[in-house]
Coordinates of C-alpha atoms and ligand atoms in Angstrom, one line a residue:
M1 CA -21.1 7.4 -27.9
T2 CA -20.2 4.7 -30.2
L3 CA -21.2 1.2 -30.4
T4 CA -19.0 0.0 -33.0
S5 CA -15.8 -1.7 -31.6
P6 CA -12.1 -0.8 -31.5
A7 CA -11.3 -3.7 -29.3
A8 CA -9.4 -5.3 -31.7
E9 CA -6.5 -2.7 -31.8
Q10 CA -3.0 -3.8 -31.6
G11 CA -1.6 -5.1 -28.2
E12 CA -4.9 -5.9 -26.6
M13 CA -4.7 -8.7 -24.3
H14 CA -6.8 -11.7 -24.8
P15 CA -9.7 -11.4 -22.5
S16 CA -9.5 -14.6 -20.3
R17 CA -5.6 -15.0 -20.5
W18 CA -2.5 -13.6 -20.2
G19 CA -0.5 -11.5 -22.6
D20 CA -0.3 -12.0 -26.3
P21 CA -3.3 -14.2 -27.8
A22 CA -1.0 -15.1 -30.5
R23 CA 1.4 -16.8 -27.7
A24 CA -1.3 -18.6 -26.3
A25 CA -0.1 -22.7 -26.6
A26 CA -0.8 -25.7 -25.6
L27 CA 1.5 -27.4 -23.1
P28 CA 5.0 -28.4 -24.1
D29 CA 5.2 -32.3 -24.5
T30 CA 7.9 -32.4 -21.9
A31 CA 5.7 -30.5 -19.3
R32 CA 2.2 -32.2 -20.4
G33 CA 3.7 -35.7 -19.4
L34 CA 4.8 -34.6 -16.1
I35 CA 1.5 -32.6 -15.3
E36 CA -0.1 -36.1 -16.4
M37 CA 1.9 -38.0 -14.3
V38 CA 1.6 -35.4 -10.9
F39 CA -2.0 -34.0 -11.4
G40 CA -3.8 -36.1 -14.0
L41 CA -5.0 -34.1 -17.4
D42 CA -8.7 -32.8 -16.9
E43 CA -9.1 -30.5 -20.0
R44 CA -11.2 -26.8 -19.1
P45 CA -11.4 -24.9 -22.0
A46 CA -13.2 -21.8 -21.4
L47 CA -16.5 -21.4 -21.9
A48 CA -17.6 -19.9 -25.4
E49 CA -18.1 -16.2 -25.3
V50 CA -20.9 -15.4 -23.3
S51 CA -22.1 -11.7 -23.9
V52 CA -21.5 -8.8 -21.0
P53 CA -24.6 -7.4 -19.6
P54 CA -26.1 -4.4 -21.0
P55 CA -25.1 -0.8 -20.0
A56 CA -27.0 0.0 -16.5
I57 CA -26.2 3.9 -17.1
D58 CA -28.6 6.4 -18.7
T59 CA -27.5 7.0 -22.3
K60 CA -28.4 10.5 -22.0
V61 CA -25.5 10.7 -19.1
L62 CA -23.2 9.1 -21.3
D63 CA -23.8 11.3 -24.5
E64 CA -23.1 14.6 -22.0
L65 CA -19.6 13.4 -21.5
A66 CA -19.2 12.2 -25.3
A67 CA -19.6 16.1 -25.9
T68 CA -16.6 16.8 -23.9
L69 CA -14.3 13.8 -25.1
G70 CA -15.5 12.7 -28.5
A71 CA -18.4 10.1 -29.0
E72 CA -15.2 8.2 -30.3
H73 CA -13.7 8.0 -26.8
V74 CA -16.8 6.9 -25.1
L75 CA -17.4 3.4 -25.8
T76 CA -20.3 0.7 -24.6
D77 CA -19.6 -2.0 -27.1
D78 CA -19.1 -5.5 -25.8
A79 CA -15.3 -6.3 -26.9
T80 CA -14.1 -3.1 -25.2
R81 CA -16.1 -3.5 -22.0
R82 CA -15.0 -7.7 -22.0
L83 CA -11.5 -6.3 -22.5
R84 CA -11.9 -3.8 -19.5
T85 CA -13.6 -6.5 -17.0
R86 CA -11.0 -7.2 -13.9
G87 CA -7.3 -7.8 -14.0
K88 CA -5.4 -10.9 -14.6
S89 CA -5.3 -12.9 -11.2
T90 CA -5.9 -16.6 -11.4
P91 CA -9.5 -15.9 -9.8
D92 CA -10.2 -13.3 -12.8
L93 CA -9.0 -15.4 -15.4
L94 CA -11.5 -18.5 -13.7
R95 CA -14.4 -15.8 -13.5
Q96 CA -13.9 -14.8 -17.2
R97 CA -13.5 -18.4 -18.4
A98 CA -16.5 -19.5 -16.3
G99 CA -18.7 -16.3 -18.5
D100 CA -18.7 -14.1 -15.7
L101 CA -19.0 -10.7 -16.5
T102 CA -20.6 -9.2 -13.9
D103 CA -18.1 -6.8 -13.1
A104 CA -18.1 -5.3 -16.7
P105 CA -18.3 -1.5 -16.7
D106 CA -20.8 0.4 -18.4
A107 CA -18.6 2.3 -20.6
V108 CA -14.9 2.8 -21.5
V109 CA -14.0 6.2 -21.6
R110 CA -10.7 7.6 -22.8
P111 CA -9.5 10.8 -22.0
G112 CA -6.6 12.6 -23.8
S113 CA -4.8 14.8 -21.6
H114 CA -4.8 15.4 -17.8
D115 CA -7.9 18.2 -18.5
D116 CA -9.8 15.6 -20.1
V117 CA -9.4 13.6 -17.1
M118 CA -10.6 16.3 -14.9
A119 CA -13.6 16.6 -16.8
V120 CA -14.6 12.9 -16.8
L121 CA -13.9 13.4 -12.7
A122 CA -16.2 16.4 -12.6
W123 CA -18.6 14.3 -15.0
A124 CA -18.6 11.4 -12.6
V125 CA -19.3 13.8 -9.2
A126 CA -22.1 15.7 -10.7
H127 CA -23.8 12.1 -11.9
H128 CA -22.7 9.7 -9.0
V129 CA -21.0 7.7 -11.1
A130 CA -18.0 5.1 -10.2
V131 CA -14.6 5.6 -11.8
V132 CA -12.2 2.9 -12.0
P133 CA -8.7 4.3 -13.6
F134 CA -7.4 1.6 -16.3
G135 CA -3.7 1.4 -17.0
G136 CA -2.5 -2.0 -18.4
G137 CA -4.6 -4.0 -16.7
T138 CA -2.7 -6.6 -15.1
C139 CA -3.7 -6.2 -11.5
V140 CA -3.8 -9.4 -9.5
T141 CA -5.4 -8.2 -6.3
G142 CA -8.8 -7.1 -7.7
G143 CA -7.9 -3.5 -8.1
L144 CA -10.0 -3.0 -11.1
A145 CA -13.0 -4.7 -9.5
A146 CA -15.0 -1.8 -8.0
R147 CA -18.1 -1.8 -5.8
R148 CA -20.7 -0.5 -8.4
D149 CA -23.8 -0.4 -5.7
G150 CA -25.1 2.9 -4.9
F151 CA -23.8 4.5 -8.0
A152 CA -25.9 5.6 -11.2
G153 CA -23.1 3.5 -13.6
L154 CA -19.3 2.5 -13.3
V155 CA -17.3 3.6 -16.3
S156 CA -13.6 2.6 -16.9
L157 CA -11.2 5.4 -17.4
D158 CA -8.8 3.8 -19.6
L159 CA -5.6 6.3 -19.5
V160 CA -4.6 4.5 -23.1
R161 CA -4.3 7.8 -25.3
L162 CA -2.0 9.3 -22.5
K163 CA 1.2 7.9 -24.0
R164 CA 3.9 10.6 -24.7
L165 CA 7.1 11.0 -22.9
L166 CA 6.8 14.7 -21.7
D167 CA 9.9 15.9 -21.1
V168 CA 13.6 14.6 -20.5
D169 CA 16.0 16.4 -18.5
H170 CA 19.5 15.1 -19.2
T171 CA 21.0 17.2 -16.7
S172 CA 19.1 16.2 -13.7
M173 CA 18.7 12.5 -15.3
T174 CA 14.8 12.7 -15.0
A175 CA 12.1 12.0 -17.6
T176 CA 8.4 12.5 -17.5
L177 CA 6.0 10.3 -18.9
E178 CA 2.6 9.6 -19.1
P179 CA 0.5 7.0 -17.3
G180 CA -0.5 5.5 -20.2
L181 CA 3.1 4.0 -21.7
R182 CA 3.1 0.2 -21.2
G183 CA 6.5 -0.9 -20.2
P184 CA 8.1 -1.5 -23.4
E185 CA 6.7 1.8 -24.6
A186 CA 8.1 3.7 -22.2
E187 CA 11.7 2.0 -22.6
A188 CA 11.5 2.4 -26.3
L189 CA 11.1 5.9 -25.7
L190 CA 13.6 6.3 -23.4
A191 CA 15.9 4.2 -25.4
A192 CA 15.7 6.6 -28.2
E193 CA 17.6 9.2 -25.4
G194 CA 20.1 6.7 -24.5
L195 CA 18.3 6.3 -21.1
T196 CA 16.3 3.5 -19.1
L197 CA 13.9 3.3 -16.5
G198 CA 15.1 -0.1 -15.2
H199 CA 11.7 -1.4 -14.2
F200 CA 11.2 -4.8 -15.5
P201 CA 8.4 -6.5 -13.6
Q202 CA 7.3 -9.9 -14.6
S203 CA 4.2 -8.3 -16.3
F204 CA 6.5 -5.6 -18.0
E205 CA 5.2 -6.6 -21.6
Y206 CA 1.4 -5.2 -20.8
A207 CA 1.8 -2.9 -17.3
S208 CA 1.4 0.7 -17.6
I209 CA 3.4 3.7 -16.0
G210 CA 0.5 4.8 -14.3
G211 CA -0.1 1.6 -12.9
F212 CA 3.3 1.1 -11.6
A213 CA 3.0 4.4 -9.6
A214 CA -0.7 3.0 -8.3
T215 CA 0.3 -0.1 -7.4
R216 CA 4.3 0.6 -6.1
S217 CA 5.2 -2.2 -8.3
S218 CA 8.7 -3.8 -7.7
G219 CA 10.5 -5.2 -10.8
Q220 CA 13.1 -8.2 -11.4
S221 CA 16.0 -5.6 -11.8
S222 CA 14.8 -3.4 -8.8
A223 CA 17.9 -4.5 -6.3
G224 CA 20.1 -2.6 -8.7
Y225 CA 17.5 0.2 -9.9
G226 CA 15.2 0.7 -7.2
R227 CA 11.3 -0.3 -6.7
F228 CA 9.0 2.0 -8.9
D229 CA 8.1 4.1 -5.6
A230 CA 11.9 4.9 -5.6
L231 CA 12.4 5.9 -8.8
V232 CA 9.6 8.5 -8.7
V233 CA 10.6 12.3 -8.2
G234 CA 7.3 13.6 -9.1
L235 CA 3.7 13.3 -9.9
R236 CA 0.2 15.0 -11.3
V237 CA -2.6 14.0 -10.2
A238 CA -6.5 14.9 -11.2
T239 CA -8.7 14.6 -8.2
P240 CA -12.0 15.5 -7.8
S241 CA -10.9 17.8 -5.4
G242 CA -8.9 19.4 -7.8
E243 CA -5.0 18.7 -9.3
V244 CA -2.0 17.7 -7.0
S245 CA 1.5 18.6 -8.5
L246 CA 4.2 17.2 -6.5
G247 CA 7.9 16.8 -6.9
S248 CA 9.6 20.0 -6.9
A249 CA 13.3 19.1 -5.5
P250 CA 15.0 15.6 -5.4
A251 CA 14.4 15.9 -1.4
N252 CA 12.8 18.1 1.0
A253 CA 11.8 18.8 4.2
A254 CA 8.6 20.4 3.2
G255 CA 6.6 18.0 5.7
P256 CA 5.4 14.7 5.0
D257 CA 6.2 13.3 1.4
L258 CA 3.0 13.9 -0.4
R259 CA 4.3 11.8 -3.3
Q260 CA 4.3 8.8 -1.2
L261 CA 0.3 9.3 -0.4
F262 CA -0.5 9.0 -4.3
L263 CA 1.9 6.2 -4.8
G264 CA 0.3 3.1 -3.9
S265 CA -2.9 4.7 -4.0
E266 CA -4.6 2.2 -6.5
G267 CA -7.1 5.0 -7.9
A268 CA -8.9 5.7 -5.0
F269 CA -7.4 9.1 -4.3
G270 CA -7.0 10.4 -7.6
V271 CA -5.8 9.7 -11.3
I272 CA -2.4 9.8 -11.9
T273 CA -1.6 12.0 -15.4
A274 CA 1.9 12.3 -15.2
V275 CA 5.0 10.7 -13.6
T276 CA 8.7 12.2 -13.4
V277 CA 11.3 9.4 -13.0
R278 CA 14.7 9.2 -12.2
V279 CA 16.5 7.5 -15.3
R280 CA 19.9 5.8 -16.0
R281 CA 21.9 5.5 -18.8
L282 CA 21.4 2.3 -20.9
P283 CA 23.7 -0.2 -19.8
A284 CA 26.7 -1.1 -22.0
E285 CA 26.8 -4.4 -20.6
K286 CA 24.5 -7.0 -19.0
V287 CA 26.0 -10.1 -17.6
Y288 CA 23.7 -12.8 -15.6
E289 CA 24.6 -16.1 -13.8
G290 CA 23.8 -19.0 -11.4
W291 CA 24.9 -20.3 -8.3
R292 CA 24.0 -23.2 -6.2
W293 CA 23.7 -23.4 -2.5
P294 CA 23.2 -26.3 -0.5
S295 CA 19.7 -25.0 0.8
F296 CA 17.0 -22.4 0.9
V297 CA 18.5 -20.7 4.6
D298 CA 22.1 -20.7 3.2
G299 CA 21.6 -18.8 0.0
A300 CA 18.9 -16.9 2.1
A301 CA 22.3 -15.7 4.5
A302 CA 24.1 -15.1 1.2
M303 CA 22.0 -12.4 0.1
R304 CA 21.5 -10.8 3.4
T305 CA 25.4 -10.4 4.0
L306 CA 25.4 -9.0 0.3
A307 CA 22.8 -6.6 1.1
Q308 CA 24.2 -5.4 4.1
A309 CA 27.5 -5.1 2.8
G310 CA 26.3 -2.7 0.1
L311 CA 27.3 -5.4 -2.8
L312 CA 23.8 -6.1 -4.2
P313 CA 24.1 -6.8 -8.3
T314 CA 21.4 -5.4 -10.4
V315 CA 19.3 -8.6 -10.0
I316 CA 19.2 -11.1 -7.2
R317 CA 16.4 -14.3 -6.7
L318 CA 16.6 -17.2 -4.9
S319 CA 14.8 -20.5 -5.4
D320 CA 14.0 -22.4 -2.7
E321 CA 14.5 -26.2 -3.1
A322 CA 11.1 -27.2 -4.3
E323 CA 11.5 -24.4 -6.8
T324 CA 14.9 -25.2 -8.2
A325 CA 13.7 -28.9 -8.9
I326 CA 11.3 -27.6 -11.5
N327 CA 14.0 -25.1 -12.8
L328 CA 12.1 -21.9 -12.2
A329 CA 9.3 -23.5 -14.0
R330 CA 10.4 -22.7 -17.4
P331 CA 7.7 -24.4 -19.8
E332 CA 10.2 -25.9 -22.1
E333 CA 12.6 -27.0 -19.5
I334 CA 9.8 -28.7 -16.9
G335 CA 10.7 -31.8 -15.6
Q336 CA 14.6 -31.6 -16.7
S337 CA 16.9 -32.2 -13.7
E338 CA 20.1 -30.2 -14.6
I339 CA 20.9 -26.5 -13.6
G340 CA 23.5 -25.4 -16.2
G341 CA 24.8 -28.9 -17.1
Q342 CA 25.2 -30.2 -13.5
S343 CA 22.9 -32.3 -11.7
A344 CA 20.2 -30.8 -9.7
G345 CA 19.8 -30.4 -6.4
G346 CA 20.3 -27.6 -3.6
C347 CA 18.7 -24.0 -4.4
L348 CA 19.6 -22.0 -7.7
M349 CA 20.4 -18.0 -7.2
I350 CA 20.2 -16.0 -10.4
T351 CA 22.6 -13.0 -10.1
G352 CA 22.7 -10.4 -12.6
F353 CA 25.1 -7.0 -13.4
E354 CA 24.1 -4.2 -15.5
G355 CA 25.9 -1.1 -16.7
E356 CA 29.2 0.6 -17.7
P357 CA 31.6 -2.6 -18.5
D358 CA 34.4 -1.4 -15.6
A359 CA 31.2 -1.2 -12.8
V360 CA 30.0 -4.6 -14.0
S361 CA 33.2 -6.4 -13.5
A362 CA 34.0 -4.7 -10.5
R363 CA 31.0 -5.5 -8.8
R364 CA 30.6 -9.0 -10.4
A365 CA 34.3 -9.7 -8.8
A366 CA 33.2 -8.4 -5.5
V367 CA 30.2 -10.2 -5.6
T368 CA 31.6 -13.4 -6.5
A369 CA 34.1 -13.4 -3.7
V370 CA 31.9 -13.0 -1.0
L371 CA 29.3 -15.6 -2.7
S372 CA 32.4 -18.5 -3.1
G373 CA 33.6 -17.4 0.3
L374 CA 30.1 -18.5 1.7
G375 CA 30.2 -21.8 0.3
G376 CA 28.0 -21.1 -3.4
Q377 CA 28.8 -22.9 -6.3
S378 CA 29.2 -21.1 -9.2
L379 CA 27.2 -22.3 -12.4
G380 CA 28.6 -20.0 -14.8
E381 CA 26.6 -17.8 -17.1
E382 CA 23.9 -20.5 -18.9
P383 CA 21.3 -20.7 -16.3
G384 CA 21.5 -16.6 -15.8
A385 CA 21.1 -16.7 -19.7
S386 CA 18.2 -19.1 -19.3
W387 CA 16.7 -17.1 -17.0
V388 CA 16.4 -14.1 -19.0
K389 CA 15.0 -16.3 -21.9
G390 CA 12.2 -17.0 -20.3
R391 CA 11.6 -14.4 -17.5
F392 CA 8.4 -13.0 -18.9
D393 CA 7.2 -16.9 -20.2
A394 CA 5.2 -18.0 -16.5
P395 CA 2.3 -16.3 -17.0
Y396 CA 1.6 -18.0 -20.5
L397 CA 2.2 -21.2 -18.8
R398 CA -0.5 -20.6 -16.3
D399 CA -3.0 -20.6 -18.9
S400 CA -1.9 -23.7 -20.5
L401 CA -2.1 -25.4 -17.4
L402 CA -5.4 -24.1 -16.6
D403 CA -6.5 -25.5 -19.5
V404 CA -5.7 -29.0 -18.6
G405 CA -7.3 -28.7 -15.2
V406 CA -4.5 -27.6 -13.0
L407 CA -5.0 -24.5 -10.2
V408 CA -1.9 -22.3 -10.7
E409 CA -1.4 -18.8 -8.9
T410 CA 1.0 -16.7 -7.0
L411 CA 1.2 -14.7 -4.0
E412 CA 3.8 -12.6 -1.9
T413 CA 4.9 -10.8 1.3
A414 CA 8.2 -9.5 2.7
T415 CA 9.3 -9.5 6.1
F416 CA 12.6 -8.6 7.9
W417 CA 15.6 -10.9 8.2
S418 CA 14.7 -12.4 11.4
G419 CA 10.9 -13.3 10.6
L420 CA 12.0 -14.8 7.4
E421 CA 12.2 -18.6 8.4
T422 CA 8.8 -18.0 10.3
L423 CA 7.4 -16.6 7.7
Y424 CA 8.6 -19.0 5.0
A425 CA 7.1 -22.0 6.9
G426 CA 4.1 -20.1 8.0
V427 CA 3.1 -19.9 4.9
R428 CA 4.0 -22.8 3.3
S429 CA 2.5 -25.0 5.6
A430 CA -1.1 -22.8 5.3
L431 CA -1.0 -23.5 1.7
E432 CA -0.2 -26.9 2.1
A433 CA -2.6 -27.5 4.2
S434 CA -5.3 -25.8 2.4
L435 CA -4.9 -27.2 -0.8
G436 CA -4.4 -30.9 0.5
D437 CA -2.5 -34.1 -0.6
G438 CA 0.0 -33.5 -3.9
A439 CA 0.0 -29.6 -3.9
M440 CA 2.7 -28.1 -5.1
V441 CA 3.9 -25.4 -3.0
L442 CA 7.0 -23.1 -4.6
C443 CA 9.2 -20.2 -3.1
H444 CA 11.7 -17.8 -4.4
I445 CA 13.1 -14.6 -2.7
S446 CA 12.5 -12.0 -5.4
H447 CA 13.8 -8.6 -3.9
V448 CA 16.4 -7.9 -1.1
Y449 CA 17.1 -5.5 1.3
E450 CA 19.7 -4.6 3.8
T451 CA 16.6 -5.3 6.5
G452 CA 14.9 -8.0 5.1
C453 CA 13.4 -9.5 1.6
S454 CA 10.2 -10.5 -0.2
L455 CA 8.8 -14.3 -0.4
Y456 CA 7.0 -14.8 -3.9
F457 CA 4.9 -18.3 -3.7
T458 CA 3.6 -20.4 -6.5
V459 CA 1.1 -23.2 -6.0
A460 CA 0.3 -25.8 -8.3
Q461 CA -2.8 -28.2 -7.4
K462 CA -4.9 -30.4 -9.4
A463 CA -8.3 -28.1 -10.0
A464 CA -11.5 -29.1 -7.7
A465 CA -14.7 -28.9 -9.1
D466 CA -15.1 -25.2 -8.2
P467 CA -11.1 -24.1 -8.5
L468 CA -12.2 -20.5 -7.5
S469 CA -13.3 -21.1 -4.0
Q470 CA -10.2 -23.7 -4.0
W471 CA -7.9 -20.7 -4.5
L472 CA -9.7 -18.3 -2.5
D473 CA -9.7 -20.6 0.4
A474 CA -6.0 -21.4 0.3
K475 CA -5.2 -17.6 -0.4
A476 CA -7.0 -16.6 2.5
A477 CA -5.0 -19.3 4.9
A478 CA -1.8 -17.8 3.4
C479 CA -2.9 -14.4 4.3
D480 CA -3.8 -15.0 7.9
A481 CA -0.5 -16.7 8.2
I482 CA 1.1 -14.1 6.8
T483 CA -0.6 -11.5 9.3
E484 CA 0.1 -14.1 12.3
A485 CA 3.7 -13.9 11.6
G486 CA 3.8 -10.0 11.4
A487 CA 4.7 -9.7 7.8
T488 CA 3.0 -7.7 5.0
I489 CA 0.2 -8.6 3.4
T490 CA 1.8 -7.3 0.2
H491 CA 5.2 -6.7 -0.9
H492 CA 4.6 -5.4 -4.5
H493 CA 0.9 -6.5 -5.7
A494 CA -0.9 -4.0 -3.5
V495 CA -4.3 -4.2 -1.8
G496 CA -6.9 -3.7 -4.2
T497 CA -10.2 -5.4 -2.8
D498 CA -8.3 -9.2 -2.4
H499 CA -6.3 -8.0 0.3
K500 CA -8.2 -5.4 2.0
P501 CA -9.5 -7.6 4.7
W502 CA -6.5 -8.0 5.9
L503 CA -4.8 -4.3 5.8
S504 CA -6.5 -3.1 9.0
A505 CA -4.3 -5.8 10.9
E506 CA -1.1 -4.5 9.2
I507 CA -1.9 -0.7 9.6
G508 CA -4.1 -0.4 12.6
D509 CA -7.5 1.4 13.2
V510 CA -5.3 4.9 13.2
G511 CA -4.1 4.2 9.9
V512 CA -7.2 3.0 8.5
S513 CA -8.8 6.4 9.5
V514 CA -6.0 7.8 7.7
L515 CA -6.8 6.7 4.9
R516 CA -10.4 7.2 5.1
A517 CA -10.2 11.0 6.0
V518 CA -7.8 11.3 2.9
K519 CA -10.0 9.5 0.8
A520 CA -13.1 11.8 1.9
D521 CA -10.8 14.9 1.4
L522 CA -10.1 14.4 -2.2
D523 CA -13.2 12.3 -3.3
P524 CA -15.7 13.4 -1.3
T525 CA -18.6 11.6 -3.0
G526 CA -16.5 8.6 -3.5
V527 CA -16.7 7.7 -7.1
L528 CA -13.2 6.9 -7.2
N529 CA -12.4 3.0 -7.3
P530 CA -15.4 2.6 -4.7
G531 CA -14.1 -0.3 -2.3
V532 CA -10.6 -0.6 -3.5
L533 CA -7.7 -0.1 -1.0
V534 CA -9.6 1.6 1.8
P535 CA -11.2 -0.5 4.6
Ligands
FAD1 C1 1.6 -12.5 -14.7 C2 2.1 -10.9 -13.7 C3 3.3 -10.5 -13.4 C4 3.1 -9.8 -12.6 N1 4.3 -9.3 -12.0 C5 4.8 -8.2 -11.2 C6 5.7 -7.8 -10.8 O1 7.0 -8.4 -11.1 N2 6.4 -6.9 -10.2 C7 4.9 -6.1 -9.3 O2 4.9 -5.0 -8.9 N3 3.7 -6.3 -9.9 C8 3.5 -7.7 -10.8 N4 2.3 -7.8 -11.3 C9 1.1 -6.8 -11.0 C10 0.8 -5.8 -11.6 O3 1.7 -6.1 -13.1 C11 1.2 -4.4 -11.4 O4 0.6 -4.1 -9.6 C12 1.4 -3.1 -12.2 O5 2.0 -2.7 -11.6 C13 0.0 -2.7 -12.4 O6 -0.1 -2.4 -13.5 P1 -1.2 -1.8 -14.4 O7 -0.5 -0.8 -15.4 O8 -1.3 -3.0 -15.3 O9 -2.2 -1.7 -13.8 P2 -3.7 -1.5 -13.7 O10 -4.0 -3.3 -13.4 O11 -4.4 -1.3 -15.0 O12 -4.3 -1.1 -12.6 C14 -3.8 -1.2 -11.0 C15 -4.3 -0.6 -9.7 O13 -4.0 1.1 -10.4 C16 -5.2 1.5 -10.5 N5 -4.5 2.6 -11.7 C17 -4.0 2.4 -12.5 N6 -3.3 3.1 -13.7 C18 -3.4 4.3 -12.6 C19 -3.6 5.8 -12.6 N7 -3.0 6.4 -14.1 N8 -4.2 6.6 -11.9 C20 -4.4 6.2 -10.7 N9 -4.9 4.9 -10.6 C21 -4.2 4.0 -11.1 C22 -6.1 0.7 -10.9 O14 -7.5 1.8 -10.8 C23 -5.7 -0.5 -10.4 O15 -6.5 -0.1 -8.6 C24 2.3 -8.9 -12.3 C25 0.6 -9.3 -13.1 C26 0.5 -10.5 -13.5 C27 -0.8 -10.4 -13.9

């Protein structure tokens, strides 16, 4: 065991903010003026750093693990444990800002191989220690805040050392990646082979391959490349009951598809130690553009037409009237009233096309014909380029807004096309009623299918004296509205601990008992991510 801190190593996020600490910034002046006008300014700096509670695990038990992994891979220093405390939802950030580190792991353990992971699990079972798999730490649903009562301790199983590209099959167009690779690292390794995964969630810069699989993530280009679970063809998983290796063919009829059991299992059934994914050739051309629609309903109908005609672009998203008015919340452009040099109004749609030039031209022409025919107004490439430039900026803006006393958070859901208007109205009014006068509720359609789409809401409101309760009440109201509308409690953020109270309503009592039975079989003593996912 070591007490020295390697936490300052490159690429760690700030513990109570999103992303690269060097990019933490005050609000740009344009935004500051607008925020002052709408919400007032109420500077709320984070508390000075509070110490992490001392490790509550017997050091002899940890020493046993250190003998297997190497002392330098069993860490108990404050900084490392702080950085492995919870994820990056607004409640997570608010708790860190308030100095609440009660969910800190007792130690951070860093296995270097699949066999090491198996050894950590055997050790955890032997000593009844809770284990929280940790990929990029970008979780927004409490999936890293496992229960610790009844356990001899709780460790964060950090996959940071599992970062290899294990195999590339250029004939089958598959690649096998280790789980600790973050999005940019995986893309860089694949790019050297002329390939791409094409998975770009907004958390891309920090989220990991294992995390994408464990949460069934969906990215900004998933209309073209597919959701992460659709990209996975094989998995290797370490469980307390043994190893599971899946994916012997592109498709099979060998009973239910067990890969789907581990995709979305959020560390509760096993630790994913390798992921084989379908890959594509790096696109030679990328073009993004903007369209304006008279209303959200009109734009959504156009998306449905494209999806059902088999004509989806690689990227397609549609902001509602409110989100359009603040122009996709790009920090440097908040308050401007123009889209692509034309006066704002209606709803902004972004479309993007990636691939070989001929294929891009053909699909773009076909999409343009459909959208123009339905009454869409082309805004050209400027709004598309602008979206690309700012596509990973919003989480930094959230921190700057929290700094000046504005509560900001997002939530997402999905439904069939026929239920879209009811869901949109229900969630919107639940959020507005809970957050009160002056609340800003913005929405966009972020993912589109033949049969339906997802809705992604962003809220902003002047922070109350207790912003955590303010948000938790609003979120509960929105989750109730989602359940009432018969929609899913999560389209891509997963269940974690935050969505668990609503999961039973979605999958029913028998569904819950199936999850419990799988958990009992793979993790009989319940050491894996206790309290996460399984009701
Ligand atoms: C600003 C922001 C933007 C986001 N945008 C998107 C988005 O566009 N699309 C989207 O889908 N999500 C998004 N998310 C949510 C989050 O990034 C995803 O859920 C992501 O897939 C989590 O990956 P991670 O590596 O960070 O996992 P972590 O946060 O480390 O873990 C997530 C869960 O998976 C488990 N886990 C992690 N690795 C493994 C493993 N190898 N084996 C077993 N279990 C494991 C953890 O225990 C935890 O329960 C966003 C989050 C933030 C903060």
